[in-house]
Coordinates of N, CA and C in Angstrom, one line a residue:
X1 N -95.4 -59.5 39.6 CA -96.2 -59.8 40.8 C -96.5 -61.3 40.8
X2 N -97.3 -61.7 40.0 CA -97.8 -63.4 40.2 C -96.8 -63.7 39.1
X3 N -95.4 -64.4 40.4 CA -94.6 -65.4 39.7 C -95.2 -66.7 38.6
X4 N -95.7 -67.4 39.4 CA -95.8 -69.0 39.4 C -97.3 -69.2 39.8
X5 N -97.4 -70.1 38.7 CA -98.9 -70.4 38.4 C -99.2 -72.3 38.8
X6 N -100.4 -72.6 39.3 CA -100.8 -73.7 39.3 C -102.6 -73.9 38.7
X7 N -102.7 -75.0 37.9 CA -103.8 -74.8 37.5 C -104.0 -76.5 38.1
X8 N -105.7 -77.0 38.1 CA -106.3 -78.3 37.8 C -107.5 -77.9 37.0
X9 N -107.4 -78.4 35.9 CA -108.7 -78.9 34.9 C -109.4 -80.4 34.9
X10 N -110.7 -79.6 34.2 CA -111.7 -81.0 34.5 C -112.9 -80.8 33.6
X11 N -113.1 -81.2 32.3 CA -113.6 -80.7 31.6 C -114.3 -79.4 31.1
X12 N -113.2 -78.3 31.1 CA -114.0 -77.1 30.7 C -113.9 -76.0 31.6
X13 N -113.4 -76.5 33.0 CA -113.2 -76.0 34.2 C -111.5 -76.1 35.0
X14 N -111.5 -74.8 35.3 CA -109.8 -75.2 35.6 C -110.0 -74.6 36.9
X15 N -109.5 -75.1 38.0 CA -109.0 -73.9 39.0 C -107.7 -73.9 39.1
X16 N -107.9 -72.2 39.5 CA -105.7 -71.6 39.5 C -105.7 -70.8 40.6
X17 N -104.4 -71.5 40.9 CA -103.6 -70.3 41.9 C -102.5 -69.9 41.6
X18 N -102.7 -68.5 41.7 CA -101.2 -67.7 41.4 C -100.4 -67.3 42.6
X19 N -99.3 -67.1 42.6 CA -98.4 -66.8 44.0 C -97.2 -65.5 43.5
X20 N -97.1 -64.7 44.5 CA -96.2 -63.6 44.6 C -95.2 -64.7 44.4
X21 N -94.1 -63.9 43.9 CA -92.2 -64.1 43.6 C -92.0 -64.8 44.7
X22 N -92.7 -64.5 46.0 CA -91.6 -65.5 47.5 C -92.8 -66.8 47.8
X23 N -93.3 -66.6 46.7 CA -94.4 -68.1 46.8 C -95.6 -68.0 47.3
X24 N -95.6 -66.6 48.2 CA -96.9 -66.7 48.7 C -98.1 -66.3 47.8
X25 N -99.6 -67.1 48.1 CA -100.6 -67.2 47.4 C -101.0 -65.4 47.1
X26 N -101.4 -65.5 45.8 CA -102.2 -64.0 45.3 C -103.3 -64.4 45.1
X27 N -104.0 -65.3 44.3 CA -104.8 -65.4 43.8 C -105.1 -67.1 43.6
X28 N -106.5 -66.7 44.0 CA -106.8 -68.5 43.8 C -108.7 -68.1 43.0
X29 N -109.4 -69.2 42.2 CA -110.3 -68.9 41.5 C -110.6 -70.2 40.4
X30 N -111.2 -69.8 39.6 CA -112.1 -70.9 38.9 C -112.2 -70.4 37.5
X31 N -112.0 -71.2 36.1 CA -112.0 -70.4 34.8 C -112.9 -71.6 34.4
X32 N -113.9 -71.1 33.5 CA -114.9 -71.8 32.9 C -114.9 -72.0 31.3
X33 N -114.3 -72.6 30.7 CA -113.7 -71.9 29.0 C -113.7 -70.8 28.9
X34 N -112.4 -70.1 29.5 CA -111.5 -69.5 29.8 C -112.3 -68.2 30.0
X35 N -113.1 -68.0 31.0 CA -113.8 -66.8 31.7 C -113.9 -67.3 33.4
X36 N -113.6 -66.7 33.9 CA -113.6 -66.4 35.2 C -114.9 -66.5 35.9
X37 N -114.9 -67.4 36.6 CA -116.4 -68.0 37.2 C -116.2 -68.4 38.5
X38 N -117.6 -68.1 39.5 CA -117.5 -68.8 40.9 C -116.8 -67.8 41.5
X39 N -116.5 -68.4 43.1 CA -115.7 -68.2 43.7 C -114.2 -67.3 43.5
X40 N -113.6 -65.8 43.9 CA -112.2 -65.6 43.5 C -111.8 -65.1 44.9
X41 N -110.9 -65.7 45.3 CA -109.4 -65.1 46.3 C -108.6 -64.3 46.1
X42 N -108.3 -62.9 46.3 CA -107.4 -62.2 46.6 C -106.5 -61.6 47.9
X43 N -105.2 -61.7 47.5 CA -104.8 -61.9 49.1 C -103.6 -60.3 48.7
X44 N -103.2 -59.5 49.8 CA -102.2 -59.3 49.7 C -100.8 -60.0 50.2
X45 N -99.4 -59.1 49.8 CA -98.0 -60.2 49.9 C -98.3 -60.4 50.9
X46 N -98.9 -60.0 52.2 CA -98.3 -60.1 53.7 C -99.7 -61.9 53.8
X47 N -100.3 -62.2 53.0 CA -100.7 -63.5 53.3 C -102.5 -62.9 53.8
X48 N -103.0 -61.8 53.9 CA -104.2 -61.5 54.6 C -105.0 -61.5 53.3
X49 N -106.2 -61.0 53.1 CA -107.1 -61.4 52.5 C -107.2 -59.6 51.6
X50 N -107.3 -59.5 50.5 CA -107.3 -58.5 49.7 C -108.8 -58.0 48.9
X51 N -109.4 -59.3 48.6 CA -110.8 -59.0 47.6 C -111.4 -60.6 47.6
X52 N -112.5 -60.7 48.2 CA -113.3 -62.0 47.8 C -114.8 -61.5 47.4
X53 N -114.7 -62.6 46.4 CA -116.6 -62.4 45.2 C -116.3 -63.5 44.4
X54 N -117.2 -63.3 43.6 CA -117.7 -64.2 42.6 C -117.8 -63.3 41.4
X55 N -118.3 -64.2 40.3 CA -117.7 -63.9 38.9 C -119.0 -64.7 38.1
X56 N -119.7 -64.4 37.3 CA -120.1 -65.4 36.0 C -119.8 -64.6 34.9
X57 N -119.9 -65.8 33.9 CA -119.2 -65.6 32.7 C -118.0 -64.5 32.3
X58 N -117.2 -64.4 33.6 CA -116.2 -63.2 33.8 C -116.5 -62.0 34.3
X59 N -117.4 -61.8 34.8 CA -118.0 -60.5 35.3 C -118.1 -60.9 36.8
X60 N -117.6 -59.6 37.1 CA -118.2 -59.4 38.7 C -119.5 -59.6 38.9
X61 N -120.2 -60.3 39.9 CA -121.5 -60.4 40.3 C -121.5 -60.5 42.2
X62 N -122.8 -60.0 42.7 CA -122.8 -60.5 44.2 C -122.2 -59.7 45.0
X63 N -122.1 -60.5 46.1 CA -121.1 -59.4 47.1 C -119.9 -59.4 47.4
X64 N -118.9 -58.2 46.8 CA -117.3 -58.4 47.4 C -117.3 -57.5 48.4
X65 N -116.2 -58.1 49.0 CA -115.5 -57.6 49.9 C -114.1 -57.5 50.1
X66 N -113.7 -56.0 50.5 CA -112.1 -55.7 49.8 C -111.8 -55.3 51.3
X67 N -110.2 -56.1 51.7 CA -109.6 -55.5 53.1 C -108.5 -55.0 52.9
X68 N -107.9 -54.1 54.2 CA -106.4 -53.3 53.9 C -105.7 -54.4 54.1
X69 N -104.4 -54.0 54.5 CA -103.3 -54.6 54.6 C -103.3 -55.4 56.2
X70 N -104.0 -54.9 56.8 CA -103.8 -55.6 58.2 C -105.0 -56.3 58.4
X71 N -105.7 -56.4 57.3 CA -106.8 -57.9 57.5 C -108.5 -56.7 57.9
X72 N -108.0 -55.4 58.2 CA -109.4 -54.7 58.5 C -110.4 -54.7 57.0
X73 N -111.8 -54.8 57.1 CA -112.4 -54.5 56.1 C -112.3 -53.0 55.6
X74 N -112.6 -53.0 54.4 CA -112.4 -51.6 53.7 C -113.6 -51.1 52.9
X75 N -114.3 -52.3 52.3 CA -115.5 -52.2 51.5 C -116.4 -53.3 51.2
X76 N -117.4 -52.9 50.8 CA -118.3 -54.1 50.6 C -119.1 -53.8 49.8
X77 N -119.6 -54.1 48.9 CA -120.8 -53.6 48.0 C -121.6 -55.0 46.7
X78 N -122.4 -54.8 46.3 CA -122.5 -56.2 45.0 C -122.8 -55.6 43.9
X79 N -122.8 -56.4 42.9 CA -122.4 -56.3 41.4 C -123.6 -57.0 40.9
X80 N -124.4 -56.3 39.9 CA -125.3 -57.3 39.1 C -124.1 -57.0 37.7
X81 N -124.2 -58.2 37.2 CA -123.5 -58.4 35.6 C -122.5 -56.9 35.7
X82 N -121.6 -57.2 36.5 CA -120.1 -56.0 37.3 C -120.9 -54.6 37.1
X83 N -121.8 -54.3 37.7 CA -122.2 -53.1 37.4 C -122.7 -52.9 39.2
X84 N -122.3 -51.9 39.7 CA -122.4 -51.5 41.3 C -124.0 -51.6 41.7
X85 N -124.6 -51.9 42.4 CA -126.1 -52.1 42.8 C -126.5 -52.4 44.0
X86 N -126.8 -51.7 45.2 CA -127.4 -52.1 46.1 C -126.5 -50.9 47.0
X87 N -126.6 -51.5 48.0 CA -125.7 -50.3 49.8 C -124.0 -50.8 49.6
X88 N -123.2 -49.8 49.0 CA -121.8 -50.0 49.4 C -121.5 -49.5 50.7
X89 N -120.8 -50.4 51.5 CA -120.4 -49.9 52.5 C -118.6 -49.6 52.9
X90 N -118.1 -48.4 52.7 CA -117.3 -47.8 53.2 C -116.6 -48.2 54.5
X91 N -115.3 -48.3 55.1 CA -114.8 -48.8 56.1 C -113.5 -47.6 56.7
X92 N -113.4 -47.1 57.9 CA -112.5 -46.1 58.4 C -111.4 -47.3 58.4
X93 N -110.0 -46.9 58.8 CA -108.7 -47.7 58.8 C -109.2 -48.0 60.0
X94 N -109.7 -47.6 61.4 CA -109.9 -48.4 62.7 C -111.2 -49.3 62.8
X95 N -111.7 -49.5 61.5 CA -112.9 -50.7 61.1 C -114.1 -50.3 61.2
X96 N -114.3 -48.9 61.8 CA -115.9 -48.4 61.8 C -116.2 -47.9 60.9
X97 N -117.8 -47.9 60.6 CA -118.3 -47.1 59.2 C -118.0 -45.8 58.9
X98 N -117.3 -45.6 57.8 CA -117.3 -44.8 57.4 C -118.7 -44.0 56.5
X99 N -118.7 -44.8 55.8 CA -120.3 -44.2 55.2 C -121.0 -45.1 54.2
X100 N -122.4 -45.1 53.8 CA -123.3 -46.2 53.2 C -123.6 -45.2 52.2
X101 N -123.5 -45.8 50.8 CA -124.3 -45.1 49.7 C -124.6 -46.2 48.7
X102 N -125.9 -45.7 48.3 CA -126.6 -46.4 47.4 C -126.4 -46.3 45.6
X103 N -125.9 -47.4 45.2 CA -126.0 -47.6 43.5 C -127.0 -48.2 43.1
X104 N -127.3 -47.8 41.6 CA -128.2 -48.6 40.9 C -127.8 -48.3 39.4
X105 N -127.1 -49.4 38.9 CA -126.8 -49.7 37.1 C -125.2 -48.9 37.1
X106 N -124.3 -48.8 38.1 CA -123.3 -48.4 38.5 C -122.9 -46.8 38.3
X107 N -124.1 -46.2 38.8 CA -124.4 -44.8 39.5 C -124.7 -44.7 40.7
X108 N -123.9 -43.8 41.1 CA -124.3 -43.0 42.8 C -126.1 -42.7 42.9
X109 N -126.8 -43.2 43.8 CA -128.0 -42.4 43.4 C -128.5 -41.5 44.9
X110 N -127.8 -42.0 46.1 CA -127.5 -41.3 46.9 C -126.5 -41.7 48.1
X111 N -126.4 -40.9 49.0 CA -125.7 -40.9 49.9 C -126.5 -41.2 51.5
X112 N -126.3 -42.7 51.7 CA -127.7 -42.6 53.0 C -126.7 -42.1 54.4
X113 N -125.8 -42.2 54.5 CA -125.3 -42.4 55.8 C -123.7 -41.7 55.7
X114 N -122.9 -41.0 56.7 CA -121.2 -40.5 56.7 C -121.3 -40.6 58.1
X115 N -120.3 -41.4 58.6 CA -119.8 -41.5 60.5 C -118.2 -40.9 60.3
X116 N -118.1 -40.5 61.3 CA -116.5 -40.0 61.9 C -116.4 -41.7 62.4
X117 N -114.8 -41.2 62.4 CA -114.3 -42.5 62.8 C -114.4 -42.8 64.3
X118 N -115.2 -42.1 64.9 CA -115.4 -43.0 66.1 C -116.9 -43.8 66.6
X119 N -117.4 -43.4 64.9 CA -118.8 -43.8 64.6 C -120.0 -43.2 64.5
X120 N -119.8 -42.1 65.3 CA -120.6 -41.1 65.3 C -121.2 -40.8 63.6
X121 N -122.4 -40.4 63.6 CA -123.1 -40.4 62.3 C -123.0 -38.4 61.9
X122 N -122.3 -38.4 61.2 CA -121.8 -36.8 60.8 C -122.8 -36.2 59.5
X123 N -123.6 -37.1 58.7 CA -124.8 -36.5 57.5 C -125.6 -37.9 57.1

């Protein structure tokens, strides 16, 4: 998948981008002696936007957000120290909510919200 690599370092700090086989960008991001920090880009091959968040000391933290292949959002939720915590929100393929559920310490602890895809709120 990620042919070809580009890095810039700067004491201790490197950012990289990696690129699919036909060059196009996968991944761009920030490594801190050598853990994954700050800001990360993920794209799929077609060039749209796959997964953006943040990272400290290698761990998921904050809010990501993951889209399909045609650039629609798919999810959204945040991370304390990569562990699920707060309102994820679910995404139908035509971009309306699908449904909101609540984590805490990366447990389900309920389910607030489920819409049909034409939005309508169904529990």
């Amino acid at each position: 998948m990620n042919d070809k690599k580009a890095a810039d370092s700067t004491a201790g700090a490197e950012s990289v981008r990696e690129f699919f086989k036909d060059g196009t960008i996968s991944t761009e991001g920030h490594y801190s002696h050598g853990e994954k920090t700050g800001e990360w880009r993920f794209y799929h091959l077609n060039g749209n936007p796959k997964a953006f968040g943040s990272y400290e000391k290698g761990k998921m933290v904050g809010e990501w957000r993951w889209y399909r292949e045609n650039g629609r959002l798919m999810q959204t939720g945040s991370f304390d120290d990569e562990k699920k915590t707060g309102v994820w929100t679910r995404y139908h393929k035509n971009g309306s909510v699908m449904d909101e559920t609540e984590y805490k310490d990366n447990k389900k602890t309920r389910v607030l919200a489920v819409y049909d895809d034409q939005g309508s709120r169904i529990k």
